[in-house]
Coordinates of C-alpha atoms and ligand atoms in Angstrom, one line a residue:
L126 CA 98.8 15.8 4.3
T127 CA 97.4 12.3 5.0
Q128 CA 96.2 13.5 8.3
L129 CA 94.0 16.1 6.6
F130 CA 92.8 13.4 4.1
R131 CA 91.7 10.9 6.9
P132 CA 88.9 13.1 8.4
L133 CA 87.8 14.1 4.8
D134 CA 87.7 10.4 3.8
M135 CA 85.6 9.8 7.0
L136 CA 83.2 12.5 6.2
G137 CA 82.9 11.1 2.7
W138 CA 82.1 7.7 4.2
V139 CA 79.6 9.1 6.6
Y140 CA 78.2 11.0 3.8
R141 CA 78.1 8.0 1.5
T142 CA 76.4 5.8 4.2
I143 CA 73.7 8.4 4.7
R144 CA 73.2 8.9 1.1
Q145 CA 72.8 5.1 0.4
G146 CA 70.3 4.8 3.1
L147 CA 68.4 7.6 1.7
I148 CA 68.7 6.4 -1.9
D149 CA 67.4 2.8 -0.7
M150 CA 64.7 4.2 1.2
A151 CA 63.7 6.3 -1.6
A152 CA 63.7 3.4 -4.0
M153 CA 61.7 1.5 -1.3
F154 CA 59.1 4.0 -0.3
G155 CA 59.3 6.9 -2.9
L156 CA 60.5 9.1 -0.2
M157 CA 62.2 12.4 -0.9
D158 CA 65.2 13.6 0.9
S159 CA 63.2 16.8 2.0
E160 CA 61.0 14.6 4.1
V161 CA 63.8 14.0 6.6
E162 CA 63.0 16.2 9.4
V163 CA 64.3 14.2 12.6
Q164 CA 67.2 16.0 14.4
D165 CA 69.6 14.4 16.7
K166 CA 69.6 15.3 20.3
P167 CA 72.8 17.4 21.2
G168 CA 75.3 15.1 22.4
A169 CA 73.6 12.0 21.4
P170 CA 75.6 8.8 21.6
A171 CA 75.9 6.4 18.8
L172 CA 73.9 3.2 18.8
A173 CA 76.0 0.2 20.2
I174 CA 74.8 -3.0 19.2
R175 CA 75.6 -6.5 20.8
Q176 CA 72.4 -8.3 20.5
P177 CA 70.5 -6.9 17.5
N178 CA 66.9 -7.3 19.0
I179 CA 64.1 -4.8 18.1
T180 CA 61.3 -3.7 20.3
F181 CA 58.4 -1.5 19.4
D182 CA 56.8 -0.4 22.7
N183 CA 53.4 1.1 22.4
V184 CA 54.3 3.1 19.3
V185 CA 51.9 5.9 18.3
F186 CA 52.5 7.8 15.1
G187 CA 51.0 9.8 12.2
Y188 CA 52.3 12.0 9.5
E189 CA 49.8 14.7 10.0
P190 CA 48.6 15.8 13.5
D191 CA 44.8 14.9 13.1
R192 CA 45.4 11.4 11.4
T193 CA 46.8 8.7 13.6
I194 CA 48.4 5.9 11.6
L195 CA 49.8 3.6 14.2
H196 CA 47.7 3.3 17.2
G197 CA 50.0 2.1 20.1
L198 CA 51.9 -0.7 18.3
S199 CA 53.9 -3.4 20.3
F200 CA 56.0 -6.3 19.2
H201 CA 59.4 -7.6 19.9
V202 CA 62.0 -9.5 17.6
P203 CA 64.7 -11.2 19.3
A204 CA 68.2 -11.1 17.9
G205 CA 68.5 -13.3 14.9
G206 CA 64.6 -13.5 14.6
H207 CA 62.6 -12.8 11.6
I208 CA 59.4 -10.9 11.6
A209 CA 57.2 -10.5 8.5
L210 CA 54.7 -7.7 8.3
V211 CA 51.4 -8.4 6.3
G212 CA 48.2 -6.6 6.2
P213 CA 45.9 -4.7 3.7
S214 CA 47.4 -1.6 1.5
G215 CA 47.7 1.4 3.9
A216 CA 47.8 -0.6 7.1
G217 CA 51.2 1.1 8.1
K218 CA 53.8 -1.7 7.0
S219 CA 56.1 0.8 5.3
T220 CA 55.5 3.2 8.1
I221 CA 57.0 0.7 10.7
A222 CA 60.0 0.4 8.5
R223 CA 60.5 4.2 8.0
L224 CA 60.4 4.6 11.8
M225 CA 62.8 2.0 12.4
F226 CA 65.2 3.8 10.0
R227 CA 64.4 6.8 12.1
F228 CA 62.9 9.1 9.3
Y229 CA 60.4 10.0 12.0
D230 CA 60.1 9.9 15.7
P231 CA 57.1 8.5 17.3
W232 CA 54.5 10.8 18.7
S233 CA 54.6 8.5 22.0
G234 CA 55.9 5.1 22.8
R235 CA 59.5 3.8 22.2
I236 CA 61.4 1.9 19.4
L237 CA 64.3 0.0 21.0
I238 CA 67.3 -1.6 19.2
D239 CA 69.3 -3.7 21.7
G240 CA 67.6 -1.8 24.5
Q241 CA 68.5 1.5 23.4
D242 CA 65.6 4.1 22.3
I243 CA 66.7 5.0 18.8
S244 CA 65.4 8.6 19.2
E245 CA 68.1 9.0 21.8
V246 CA 71.0 8.0 19.6
T247 CA 72.4 9.4 16.3
Q248 CA 70.5 8.8 13.3
D249 CA 73.8 7.9 11.4
S250 CA 74.5 4.9 13.9
V251 CA 70.8 3.6 13.5
R252 CA 71.1 3.6 9.7
A253 CA 74.5 2.2 9.6
A254 CA 73.1 -0.7 11.6
I255 CA 70.1 -1.4 9.1
G256 CA 70.5 -2.9 5.6
I257 CA 67.8 -2.3 3.2
V258 CA 67.0 -4.5 0.2
P259 CA 64.5 -2.6 -1.9
Q260 CA 62.5 -4.4 -4.4
D261 CA 63.7 -2.0 -7.0
S262 CA 67.2 -0.8 -6.5
V263 CA 68.9 2.3 -7.8
L264 CA 72.3 1.4 -9.5
F265 CA 74.8 4.1 -10.4
N266 CA 76.4 4.5 -13.9
D267 CA 79.6 2.9 -12.8
T268 CA 81.1 -0.6 -12.6
V269 CA 79.4 -3.5 -11.1
G270 CA 82.3 -3.7 -8.3
Y271 CA 81.8 0.0 -7.5
N272 CA 78.0 -0.5 -7.2
I273 CA 78.6 -3.4 -4.8
A274 CA 81.6 -1.7 -2.9
Y275 CA 79.2 1.3 -2.2
G276 CA 77.9 -0.7 0.7
R277 CA 81.0 0.1 2.7
E278 CA 83.9 2.5 2.8
G279 CA 87.1 0.5 2.7
A280 CA 85.5 -2.7 1.3
D281 CA 88.4 -4.6 -0.7
E282 CA 88.3 -7.0 -3.7
A283 CA 87.9 -10.1 -1.4
D284 CA 84.9 -8.4 0.4
I285 CA 83.3 -7.5 -3.0
V286 CA 83.8 -11.1 -4.4
S287 CA 82.5 -12.7 -1.3
A288 CA 79.4 -10.3 -1.3
A289 CA 78.6 -11.3 -4.9
R290 CA 79.0 -15.1 -4.1
G291 CA 76.6 -14.5 -1.1
A292 CA 74.0 -12.8 -3.4
S293 CA 74.4 -15.6 -6.1
I294 CA 75.7 -13.2 -8.8
L295 CA 79.3 -14.1 -8.8
P296 CA 79.0 -16.7 -11.8
F297 CA 77.2 -14.0 -13.8
I298 CA 79.8 -11.3 -13.1
E299 CA 82.6 -13.6 -14.0
K300 CA 81.3 -14.3 -17.3
L301 CA 81.2 -10.6 -18.1
P302 CA 84.0 -9.4 -20.6
K303 CA 85.3 -7.1 -18.0
G304 CA 84.1 -8.8 -14.8
F305 CA 83.7 -6.5 -12.0
D306 CA 84.9 -3.6 -14.0
T307 CA 82.0 -3.9 -16.5
E308 CA 80.0 -0.5 -16.6
V309 CA 76.4 -0.8 -15.7
G310 CA 73.5 1.5 -15.7
E311 CA 72.1 3.7 -18.5
R312 CA 75.5 4.2 -20.1
G313 CA 76.5 0.6 -19.7
L314 CA 75.4 -2.9 -19.5
K315 CA 71.6 -3.1 -18.8
L316 CA 70.9 -5.6 -16.0
S317 CA 67.7 -7.4 -15.6
G318 CA 65.4 -6.8 -12.7
G319 CA 66.6 -10.0 -10.9
E320 CA 70.4 -9.0 -11.5
K321 CA 69.8 -5.5 -10.2
Q322 CA 68.3 -6.9 -7.0
R323 CA 71.2 -9.3 -6.7
V324 CA 73.7 -6.4 -6.9
A325 CA 71.6 -4.7 -4.1
I326 CA 71.7 -7.7 -2.0
A327 CA 75.7 -7.9 -2.5
R328 CA 75.7 -4.3 -1.6
T329 CA 73.9 -5.0 1.6
L330 CA 76.3 -7.9 2.3
V331 CA 79.2 -5.7 2.0
K332 CA 77.8 -3.5 4.6
N333 CA 77.3 -6.4 6.7
P334 CA 74.4 -5.0 9.1
P335 CA 73.1 -6.9 11.9
I336 CA 69.6 -5.8 11.0
L337 CA 67.8 -6.2 7.7
V338 CA 64.7 -4.6 6.1
L339 CA 63.5 -6.4 3.3
D340 CA 60.9 -5.4 0.8
E341 CA 59.8 -8.8 -0.5
A342 CA 57.2 -7.4 -3.3
T343 CA 58.9 -9.1 -6.2
S344 CA 56.1 -8.6 -8.5
A345 CA 58.4 -7.2 -11.3
L346 CA 60.1 -10.6 -11.6
D347 CA 59.0 -13.9 -13.1
S348 CA 58.1 -16.4 -10.6
R349 CA 61.2 -18.6 -11.1
T350 CA 63.5 -15.5 -10.7
E351 CA 61.4 -14.5 -7.8
Q352 CA 61.8 -18.0 -6.0
D353 CA 65.7 -17.7 -6.6
I354 CA 65.9 -14.3 -5.0
L355 CA 63.8 -15.3 -2.2
M356 CA 66.0 -18.2 -1.5
T357 CA 69.0 -15.9 -1.5
L358 CA 67.3 -13.4 0.8
H359 CA 66.5 -16.1 3.2
Q360 CA 70.2 -17.3 3.1
V361 CA 71.4 -13.6 3.8
S362 CA 68.8 -13.2 6.6
E363 CA 70.4 -16.1 8.6
N364 CA 72.3 -14.9 11.6
R365 CA 70.8 -11.4 11.3
T366 CA 67.5 -10.0 12.7
S367 CA 65.1 -9.3 10.0
L368 CA 61.9 -7.4 9.2
S369 CA 60.2 -8.1 5.9
I370 CA 57.4 -6.4 4.3
A371 CA 55.4 -9.0 2.6
H372 CA 52.9 -8.6 -0.2
R373 CA 52.7 -12.3 -1.1
L374 CA 52.1 -14.5 2.0
S375 CA 53.6 -17.6 0.1
T376 CA 57.1 -16.0 0.5
I377 CA 56.8 -15.7 4.5
A378 CA 55.3 -18.8 5.6
D379 CA 58.6 -19.7 7.4
A380 CA 59.0 -16.3 9.3
D381 CA 59.3 -16.8 13.1
Q382 CA 56.5 -14.4 13.5
I383 CA 53.9 -13.0 11.3
L384 CA 52.3 -9.6 12.3
V385 CA 49.1 -8.8 10.7
L386 CA 48.6 -5.2 10.8
N387 CA 45.2 -3.8 10.2
E388 CA 44.5 0.1 10.4
G389 CA 47.6 0.6 12.3
R390 CA 46.8 -2.2 14.9
V391 CA 48.3 -5.4 15.6
A392 CA 45.3 -7.7 14.3
E393 CA 47.1 -11.0 14.9
L394 CA 50.6 -12.1 15.7
G395 CA 52.1 -15.7 15.5
S396 CA 53.5 -18.3 13.1
H397 CA 52.0 -19.3 9.9
A398 CA 50.6 -22.4 11.3
A399 CA 49.1 -20.7 14.5
L400 CA 47.6 -17.9 12.5
L401 CA 45.9 -20.5 10.0
E402 CA 44.6 -22.4 13.0
R403 CA 43.2 -19.1 14.4
D404 CA 41.2 -18.8 11.2
G405 CA 41.0 -14.9 11.4
L406 CA 42.2 -12.2 8.9
Y407 CA 45.5 -14.1 8.0
A408 CA 43.7 -17.4 7.1
E409 CA 41.2 -15.4 5.1
M410 CA 44.1 -13.7 3.3
W411 CA 46.0 -16.8 2.8
L412 CA 42.8 -18.5 1.2
R413 CA 42.3 -15.7 -0.9
Q414 CA 46.0 -15.8 -2.3
Q415 CA 45.8 -19.6 -2.8
T416 CA 42.8 -19.3 -5.0
E417 CA 44.2 -16.3 -6.9
T418 CA 47.6 -18.3 -7.5
R419 CA 45.6 -21.4 -8.8
T420 CA 43.4 -19.2 -11.1
E421 CA 46.8 -17.5 -12.5
T422 CA 48.4 -20.8 -12.9
G423 CA 45.4 -22.1 -14.7
A424 CA 45.4 -19.1 -16.9
E425 CA 49.2 -19.7 -17.7
A426 CA 48.4 -23.3 -18.6
V427 CA 45.8 -22.2 -20.9
L428 CA 48.0 -19.8 -22.5
A429 CA 50.7 -22.3 -23.1
Q430 CA 48.6 -24.7 -25.1
Ligands
ATP137 P1 51.2 -0.7 0.9 O1 51.0 -2.2 1.2 O2 50.2 -0.3 0.1 O3 52.4 -0.2 0.8 P2 51.4 0.2 3.8 O4 50.8 -0.8 4.6 O5 52.9 0.0 3.6 O6 50.6 0.0 2.4 P3 52.0 2.8 4.7 O7 52.6 3.2 3.4 O8 52.7 2.6 5.9 O9 51.0 1.6 4.4 O10 50.8 4.0 4.9 C1 50.0 4.0 5.9 C2 49.1 5.3 5.9 O11 50.0 6.4 6.0 C3 48.4 5.3 4.6 O12 47.0 5.7 4.7 C4 49.1 6.5 3.8 O13 48.2 7.3 3.0 C5 49.6 7.2 5.0 N1 51.0 7.8 4.6 C6 52.0 7.3 4.0 N2 52.9 8.2 3.8 C7 52.6 9.4 4.1 C8 53.2 10.6 4.0 N3 54.5 11.0 3.7 N4 52.2 11.7 4.5 C9 51.1 11.5 4.9 N5 50.5 10.3 5.0 C10 51.1 9.3 4.6

């Protein structure tokens, strides 16, 4: 009987891994399951990762035949490197993340992970290699432990505790009356935005993926919580290759590379210091956000009086 159950378990794992990817992507980008249209090639092998580097090689893509969104995009992230995508709304930042997750295949050009064209390998293996931390995570009406363990089939208690510690939510969970067995969600304990995001980070840590896609828009959180979460995200990104979609420039100043996307083209690419020096689009965006932050802080100070 166990022999019958093992393949079924395996199916369950594959199903849950894909579901989780879809749920996280839906949370991140408002995608519907029905939008998934990419098919694996017959006999496609699984992605095999030794060095999780990412290459976009002249990628051209659009959602509709007569509207090109990415116009020949090229960039490279070495294994363990961090790239941040910035740019005006509609520039194509989320589209890059969707393509990496293989929700669509490019019209032309290639996306390579560790030298392998992701359109030539199975979607499941690509999705298993990438962890997503959406800004607004979906939690299940189940225990905190279940919500964390969901990241990987076979995760044991030690894995779950270690992931919670890594996501800096262990002290919070240990103080709950039933600890990891506390029910959360609509029918259980209501978690704050920051706590929910930490559970999502713990879930990703349990999955232990070599590549991370982070949506750093944490506008729903107060600035103290945002700073704390960002620190955790930076720790979690160490020793992994990461791609962050950044809305606030202050959060990505220490990325190795900042890619400024404008209308589906690389407008600028470089470190924070190099881009400020260049005095182009990034420098302009930086200056504008600094002024806005100062104005907001000023307003808060007035309100506090
Ligand atoms: P934002 O910062 O506002 O999230 P973005 O840089 O992430 O923007 P994308 O979401 O990648 O931008 O969108 C790039 C372009 O693609 C936009 O013009 C958008 O209207 C279009 N687009 C996005 N999703 C779809 C879709 N499913 N079908 C058709 N067009 C789409």
